[in-house]
GROMACS .gro file of C-alpha atoms in nm:
model
  178
    1ASP     CA    1   0.711   1.787  -1.903
    2GLY     CA    2   1.072   1.854  -1.805
    3LYS     CA    3   0.987   1.920  -1.441
    4GLU     CA    4   1.229   1.818  -1.171
    5ILE     CA    5   1.077   1.590  -0.910
    6ASP     CA    6   1.211   1.522  -0.561
    7LEU     CA    7   1.100   1.196  -0.401
    8CYS     CA    8   1.059   1.081  -0.044
    9VAL     CA    9   1.005   0.708  -0.070
   10VAL     CA   10   0.861   0.466   0.185
   11GLY     CA   11   0.967   0.102   0.148
   12ASN     CA   12   1.248  -0.099  -0.010
   13ARG     CA   13   1.066  -0.168  -0.336
   14GLY     CA   14   1.000   0.200  -0.398
   15VAL     CA   15   1.362   0.289  -0.324
   16GLY     CA   16   1.484   0.015  -0.558
   17PHE     CA   17   1.245   0.114  -0.836
   18PHE     CA   18   1.320   0.485  -0.829
   19SER     CA   19   1.694   0.421  -0.797
   20ARG     CA   20   1.685   0.208  -1.113
   21ILE     CA   21   1.495   0.466  -1.318
   22GLY     CA   22   1.711   0.751  -1.194
   23GLY     CA   23   1.467   0.932  -0.965
   24LYS     CA   24   1.602   1.197  -0.728
   25ILE     CA   25   1.541   1.046  -0.385
   26VAL     CA   26   1.587   1.310  -0.113
   27GLY     CA   27   1.445   1.102   0.171
   28GLN     CA   28   1.357   0.743   0.237
   29VAL     CA   29   1.236   0.515   0.510
   30SER     CA   30   1.210   0.138   0.503
   31GLN     CA   31   1.182  -0.164   0.732
   32LEU     CA   32   0.854  -0.039   0.881
   33GLY     CA   33   0.705  -0.385   0.920
   34ASP     CA   34   0.336  -0.460   0.954
   35ALA     CA   35   0.279  -0.208   1.234
   36PRO     CA   36   0.443   0.120   1.131
   37ARG     CA   37   0.483   0.400   1.379
   38LEU     CA   38   0.433   0.766   1.299
   39GLU     CA   39   0.769   0.844   1.458
   40ASP     CA   40   0.941   0.644   1.181
   41LEU     CA   41   0.779   0.860   0.911
   42ILE     CA   42   0.825   1.206   1.063
   43GLY     CA   43   1.179   1.249   0.927
   44THR     CA   44   1.082   1.198   0.564
   45ILE     CA   45   0.773   1.416   0.605
   46LYS     CA   46   0.985   1.693   0.756
   47ILE     CA   47   1.226   1.679   0.461
   48MET     CA   48   0.946   1.750   0.215
   49LEU     CA   49   0.775   2.014   0.430
   50ASP     CA   50   1.109   2.194   0.478
   51ALA     CA   51   1.168   2.183   0.101
   52TYR     CA   52   0.823   2.334   0.048
   53ASN     CA   53   0.876   2.605   0.310
   54GLU     CA   54   1.214   2.693   0.157
   55GLY     CA   55   1.062   2.714  -0.192
   56ARG     CA   56   1.258   2.423  -0.341
   57VAL     CA   57   0.931   2.245  -0.430
   58ASP     CA   58   0.602   2.406  -0.519
   59ARG     CA   59   0.372   2.111  -0.444
   60ILE     CA   60   0.377   1.792  -0.243
   61TYR     CA   61   0.177   1.488  -0.349
   62LEU     CA   62   0.111   1.163  -0.169
   63VAL     CA   63   0.087   0.858  -0.395
   64TYR     CA   64  -0.043   0.539  -0.235
   65ASN     CA   65  -0.274   0.242  -0.282
   66GLN     CA   66  -0.619   0.307  -0.142
   67PHE     CA   67  -0.782   0.005   0.020
   68VAL     CA   68  -1.137  -0.036  -0.111
   69ASN     CA   69  -1.198  -0.399  -0.012
   70SER     CA   70  -1.001  -0.723  -0.008
   71MET     CA   71  -1.045  -0.770  -0.383
   72THR     CA   72  -1.005  -0.407  -0.488
   73GLN     CA   73  -0.729  -0.157  -0.431
   74SER     CA   74  -0.686   0.159  -0.631
   75ALA     CA   75  -0.389   0.387  -0.685
   76ASP     CA   76  -0.453   0.733  -0.545
   77VAL     CA   77  -0.270   1.064  -0.580
   78GLU     CA   78  -0.351   1.329  -0.324
   79GLN     CA   79  -0.208   1.681  -0.311
   80LEU     CA   80  -0.089   1.754   0.043
   81VAL     CA   81   0.038   2.110   0.005
   82PRO     CA   82  -0.064   2.367  -0.082
   83LEU     CA   83  -0.397   2.281   0.070
   84THR     CA   84  -0.698   2.359  -0.141
   85PRO     CA   85  -0.894   2.639   0.026
   86VAL     CA   86  -1.251   2.586   0.137
   87GLU     CA   87  -1.497   2.860   0.048
   88ALA     CA   88  -1.670   3.025   0.343
   89ASP     CA   89  -2.006   2.944   0.182
   90ASP     CA   90  -1.924   2.571   0.188
   91MET     CA   91  -1.869   2.572   0.565
   92GLY     CA   92  -2.178   2.497   0.770
   93HIS     CA   93  -2.077   2.735   1.045
   94HIS     CA   94  -1.795   2.970   1.128
   95TRP     CA   95  -1.631   3.013   1.465
   96ASP     CA   96  -1.391   3.278   1.574
   97TYR     CA   97  -1.126   3.181   1.827
   98ILE     CA   98  -0.857   3.368   2.013
   99TYR     CA   99  -0.534   3.166   2.032
  100GLU     CA  100  -0.302   3.223   2.324
  101SER     CA  101   0.028   3.149   2.154
  102GLY     CA  102  -0.075   3.312   1.828
  103SER     CA  103  -0.288   3.166   1.553
  104GLN     CA  104   0.006   3.134   1.308
  105ASP     CA  105   0.198   2.898   1.541
  106VAL     CA  106  -0.109   2.691   1.617
  107MET     CA  107  -0.203   2.660   1.249
  108GLU     CA  108   0.151   2.557   1.150
  109GLN     CA  109   0.152   2.283   1.413
  110LEU     CA  110  -0.198   2.167   1.323
  111LEU     CA  111  -0.122   2.156   0.951
  112THR     CA  112   0.200   1.966   1.014
  113ARG     CA  113   0.014   1.709   1.227
  114TYR     CA  114  -0.261   1.689   0.963
  115ILE     CA  115  -0.011   1.617   0.686
  116GLU     CA  116   0.167   1.361   0.905
  117SER     CA  117  -0.164   1.186   0.966
  118LEU     CA  118  -0.242   1.178   0.592
  119VAL     CA  119   0.097   1.022   0.516
  120TYR     CA  120   0.054   0.773   0.798
  121GLN     CA  121  -0.292   0.682   0.666
  122GLY     CA  122  -0.141   0.627   0.319
  123VAL     CA  123   0.126   0.395   0.463
  124VAL     CA  124  -0.130   0.199   0.664
  125GLU     CA  125  -0.357   0.165   0.359
  126ASN     CA  126  -0.060   0.040   0.155
  127ILE     CA  127   0.003  -0.226   0.418
  128ALA     CA  128  -0.366  -0.324   0.415
  129CYS     CA  129  -0.354  -0.350   0.035
  130GLU     CA  130  -0.041  -0.564   0.052
  131GLN     CA  131  -0.199  -0.798   0.307
  132ALA     CA  132  -0.519  -0.823   0.102
  133ALA     CA  133  -0.320  -0.902  -0.213
  134ARG     CA  134  -0.129  -1.171  -0.023
  135MET     CA  135  -0.454  -1.314   0.110
  136VAL     CA  136  -0.605  -1.330  -0.239
  137ALA     CA  137  -0.285  -1.484  -0.380
  138MET     CA  138  -0.276  -1.748  -0.106
  139LYS     CA  139  -0.645  -1.830  -0.162
  140ALA     CA  140  -0.579  -1.872  -0.535
  141ALA     CA  141  -0.273  -2.088  -0.462
  142SER     CA  142  -0.474  -2.305  -0.221
  143ASP     CA  143  -0.754  -2.346  -0.475
  144ASN     CA  144  -0.506  -2.435  -0.750
  145ALA     CA  145  -0.332  -2.684  -0.519
  146GLY     CA  146  -0.670  -2.845  -0.444
  147LYS     CA  147  -0.746  -2.878  -0.815
  148LEU     CA  148  -0.400  -3.023  -0.879
  149ILE     CA  149  -0.447  -3.276  -0.599
  150GLU     CA  150  -0.780  -3.385  -0.748
  151GLU     CA  151  -0.626  -3.423  -1.096
  152LEU     CA  152  -0.330  -3.619  -0.962
  153GLN     CA  153  -0.562  -3.840  -0.753
  154LEU     CA  154  -0.759  -3.921  -1.071
  155VAL     CA  155  -0.439  -4.002  -1.264
  156TYR     CA  156  -0.318  -4.218  -0.974
  157ASN     CA  157  -0.649  -4.409  -0.957
  158LYS     CA  158  -0.646  -4.470  -1.334
  159ALA     CA  159  -0.286  -4.598  -1.320
  160ARG     CA  160  -0.369  -4.822  -1.021
  161GLN     CA  161  -0.677  -4.957  -1.199
  162ALA     CA  162  -0.474  -5.027  -1.514
  163ALA     CA  163  -0.211  -5.213  -1.309
  164ILE     CA  164  -0.476  -5.423  -1.135
  165THR     CA  165  -0.643  -5.503  -1.468
  166GLN     CA  166  -0.308  -5.607  -1.616
  167GLU     CA  167  -0.230  -5.832  -1.316
  168LEU     CA  168  -0.575  -5.996  -1.342
  169SER     CA  169  -0.530  -6.059  -1.714
  170GLU     CA  170  -0.186  -6.214  -1.645
  171ILE     CA  171  -0.334  -6.438  -1.374
  172VAL     CA  172  -0.621  -6.544  -1.603
  173SER     CA  173  -0.376  -6.608  -1.889
  174GLY     CA  174  -0.150  -6.811  -1.663
  175ALA     CA  175  -0.444  -7.016  -1.532
  176ALA     CA  176  -0.565  -7.083  -1.888
  177ALA     CA  177  -0.219  -7.199  -1.991
  178VAL     CA  178  -0.203  -7.456  -1.712
   0.00000   0.00000   0.00000
Protein backbone atom coordinates (compact mmCIF):
# COMPACT_ATOMS: atom_id res chain seq x y z
CA ASP A 1 0.00 0.00 0.00
CA GLY A 2 3.00 2.31 -0.34
CA LYS A 3 3.81 2.20 3.36
CA GLU A 4 7.41 2.33 4.49
CA ILE A 5 8.41 -0.57 6.70
CA ASP A 6 11.40 -0.74 9.03
CA LEU A 7 12.64 -4.22 9.90
CA CYS A 8 14.51 -5.68 12.84
CA VAL A 9 15.48 -9.15 11.73
CA VAL A 10 16.57 -12.15 13.80
CA GLY A 11 18.71 -14.73 12.00
CA ASN A 12 20.95 -14.96 8.94
CA ARG A 13 18.26 -16.23 6.60
CA GLY A 14 15.94 -13.33 7.39
CA VAL A 15 18.74 -10.81 6.90
CA GLY A 16 19.69 -12.42 3.58
CA PHE A 17 16.10 -12.55 2.36
CA PHE A 18 15.19 -8.97 3.22
CA SER A 19 18.51 -7.69 1.87
CA ARG A 20 17.79 -9.35 -1.49
CA ILE A 21 14.29 -7.93 -1.79
CA GLY A 22 15.40 -4.47 -0.70
CA GLY A 23 13.86 -4.28 2.78
CA LYS A 24 14.96 -1.49 5.10
CA ILE A 25 16.75 -3.34 7.90
CA VAL A 26 17.33 -1.02 10.87
CA GLY A 27 18.45 -3.72 13.29
CA GLN A 28 19.54 -7.31 13.16
CA VAL A 29 20.85 -10.08 15.34
CA SER A 30 22.14 -13.46 14.27
CA GLN A 31 24.26 -16.37 15.50
CA LEU A 32 21.92 -17.02 18.44
CA GLY A 33 22.36 -20.78 18.33
CA ASP A 34 19.96 -23.30 19.84
CA ALA A 35 19.84 -21.60 23.24
CA PRO A 36 19.28 -17.87 22.67
CA ARG A 37 19.63 -15.43 25.52
CA LEU A 38 17.37 -12.47 26.08
CA GLU A 39 20.42 -10.23 26.40
CA ASP A 40 21.25 -10.91 22.73
CA LEU A 41 17.81 -9.65 21.63
CA ILE A 42 17.48 -6.55 23.80
CA GLY A 43 19.40 -4.31 21.37
CA THR A 44 17.11 -4.98 18.42
CA ILE A 45 14.02 -4.67 20.61
CA LYS A 46 15.26 -1.32 21.92
CA ILE A 47 15.78 -0.03 18.37
CA MET A 48 12.13 -0.64 17.51
CA LEU A 49 10.76 0.64 20.82
CA ASP A 50 12.85 3.83 20.48
CA ALA A 51 11.54 4.29 16.93
CA TYR A 52 7.99 3.91 18.23
CA ASN A 53 8.56 6.34 21.12
CA GLU A 54 10.08 8.89 18.73
CA GLY A 55 7.14 8.56 16.33
CA ARG A 56 9.14 7.12 13.41
CA VAL A 57 6.90 4.02 13.37
CA ASP A 58 3.26 3.83 14.34
CA ARG A 59 3.04 0.09 15.02
CA ILE A 60 5.35 -2.79 15.82
CA TYR A 61 4.52 -6.33 14.77
CA LEU A 62 6.20 -9.61 15.64
CA VAL A 63 6.18 -12.20 12.86
CA TYR A 64 7.23 -15.72 13.83
CA ASN A 65 6.43 -19.40 13.44
CA GLN A 66 4.16 -20.66 16.18
CA PHE A 67 4.90 -24.19 17.35
CA VAL A 68 1.69 -26.22 17.45
CA ASN A 69 3.17 -29.73 17.48
CA SER A 70 6.04 -31.56 15.81
CA MET A 71 4.10 -31.92 12.56
CA THR A 72 2.41 -28.50 12.55
CA GLN A 73 3.82 -25.01 12.72
CA SER A 74 1.89 -21.92 11.74
CA ALA A 75 3.01 -18.43 10.79
CA ASP A 76 1.78 -15.87 13.27
CA VAL A 77 1.68 -12.07 13.23
CA GLU A 78 1.19 -10.36 16.56
CA GLN A 79 0.93 -6.62 17.16
CA LEU A 80 3.25 -5.64 20.00
CA VAL A 81 2.60 -1.90 20.24
CA PRO A 82 0.35 -0.13 20.62
CA LEU A 83 -1.16 -2.64 22.98
CA THR A 84 -4.83 -3.31 22.52
CA PRO A 85 -6.69 -1.99 25.56
CA VAL A 86 -8.72 -4.30 27.76
CA GLU A 87 -12.17 -3.10 28.73
CA ALA A 88 -12.77 -2.74 32.47
CA ASP A 89 -15.83 -5.00 32.12
CA ASP A 90 -13.63 -7.82 30.76
CA MET A 91 -11.41 -7.80 33.85
CA GLY A 92 -12.52 -10.14 36.61
CA HIS A 93 -11.38 -7.77 39.33
CA HIS A 94 -9.76 -4.38 39.65
CA TRP A 95 -7.04 -3.44 42.09
CA ASP A 96 -5.74 -0.03 42.90
CA TYR A 97 -2.07 0.27 43.80
CA ILE A 98 0.15 3.10 44.94
CA TYR A 99 3.57 2.95 43.27
CA GLU A 100 6.55 4.39 45.10
CA SER A 101 8.59 5.52 42.11
CA GLY A 102 5.56 6.64 40.14
CA SER A 103 3.19 4.51 38.13
CA GLN A 104 4.43 5.87 34.76
CA ASP A 105 7.99 4.62 35.36
CA VAL A 106 6.82 1.25 36.60
CA MET A 107 4.45 0.77 33.65
CA GLU A 108 7.15 1.71 31.12
CA GLN A 109 9.54 -0.83 32.61
CA LEU A 110 6.86 -3.51 32.83
CA LEU A 111 5.71 -2.97 29.26
CA THR A 112 9.29 -3.06 28.01
CA ARG A 113 9.92 -6.35 29.83
CA TYR A 114 6.60 -7.70 28.53
CA ILE A 115 7.50 -6.89 24.93
CA GLU A 116 10.98 -8.36 25.40
CA SER A 117 9.42 -11.57 26.71
CA LEU A 118 7.05 -11.77 23.71
CA VAL A 119 9.96 -11.37 21.27
CA TYR A 120 12.00 -13.94 23.18
CA GLN A 121 9.04 -16.35 23.09
CA GLY A 122 8.78 -15.84 19.31
CA VAL A 123 12.49 -16.61 18.86
CA VAL A 124 12.27 -19.72 21.03
CA GLU A 125 9.18 -20.93 19.14
CA ASN A 126 11.02 -20.38 15.85
CA ILE A 127 13.85 -22.56 17.12
CA ALA A 128 11.37 -25.24 18.23
CA CYS A 129 9.75 -25.14 14.78
CA GLU A 130 13.13 -25.44 13.09
CA GLN A 131 14.09 -28.43 15.25
CA ALA A 132 10.72 -30.09 14.62
CA ALA A 133 11.08 -29.57 10.87
CA ARG A 134 14.57 -31.07 11.00
CA MET A 135 13.27 -34.02 13.00
CA VAL A 136 10.49 -34.66 10.48
CA ALA A 137 12.93 -34.31 7.56
CA MET A 138 15.39 -36.74 9.15
CA LYS A 139 12.59 -39.24 9.84
CA ALA A 140 11.49 -39.01 6.20
CA ALA A 141 15.09 -39.40 5.03
CA SER A 142 15.58 -42.45 7.27
CA ASP A 143 12.34 -44.02 6.01
CA ASN A 144 13.32 -43.36 2.39
CA ALA A 145 16.79 -44.81 3.00
CA GLY A 146 15.19 -47.94 4.49
CA LYS A 147 12.95 -48.34 1.44
CA LEU A 148 15.92 -47.82 -0.88
CA ILE A 149 17.94 -50.44 1.00
CA GLU A 150 15.07 -52.94 0.67
CA GLU A 151 14.76 -52.26 -3.08
CA LEU A 152 18.51 -52.57 -3.63
CA GLN A 153 18.61 -55.78 -1.55
CA LEU A 154 15.88 -57.24 -3.81
CA VAL A 155 17.77 -56.20 -6.97
CA TYR A 156 20.98 -57.68 -5.54
CA ASN A 157 19.28 -60.99 -4.67
CA LYS A 158 17.75 -61.24 -8.16
CA ALA A 159 21.12 -60.56 -9.80
CA ARG A 160 22.83 -63.12 -7.53
CA GLN A 161 20.13 -65.69 -8.28
CA ALA A 162 20.49 -65.07 -12.03
CA ALA A 163 24.28 -65.50 -11.80
CA ILE A 164 23.91 -68.77 -9.87
CA THR A 165 21.34 -70.05 -12.38
CA GLN A 166 23.65 -69.18 -15.27
CA GLU A 167 26.62 -70.95 -13.61
CA LEU A 168 24.49 -74.07 -12.98
CA SER A 169 23.31 -74.13 -16.59
CA GLU A 170 26.94 -73.80 -17.77
CA ILE A 171 28.01 -76.67 -15.49
CA VAL A 172 25.11 -78.85 -16.70
CA SER A 173 25.91 -77.98 -20.33
CA GLY A 174 29.57 -78.77 -19.82
CA ALA A 175 28.76 -82.10 -18.14
CA ALA A 176 26.38 -83.03 -20.98
CA ALA A 177 29.05 -82.23 -23.56
CA VAL A 178 31.56 -84.58 -21.94
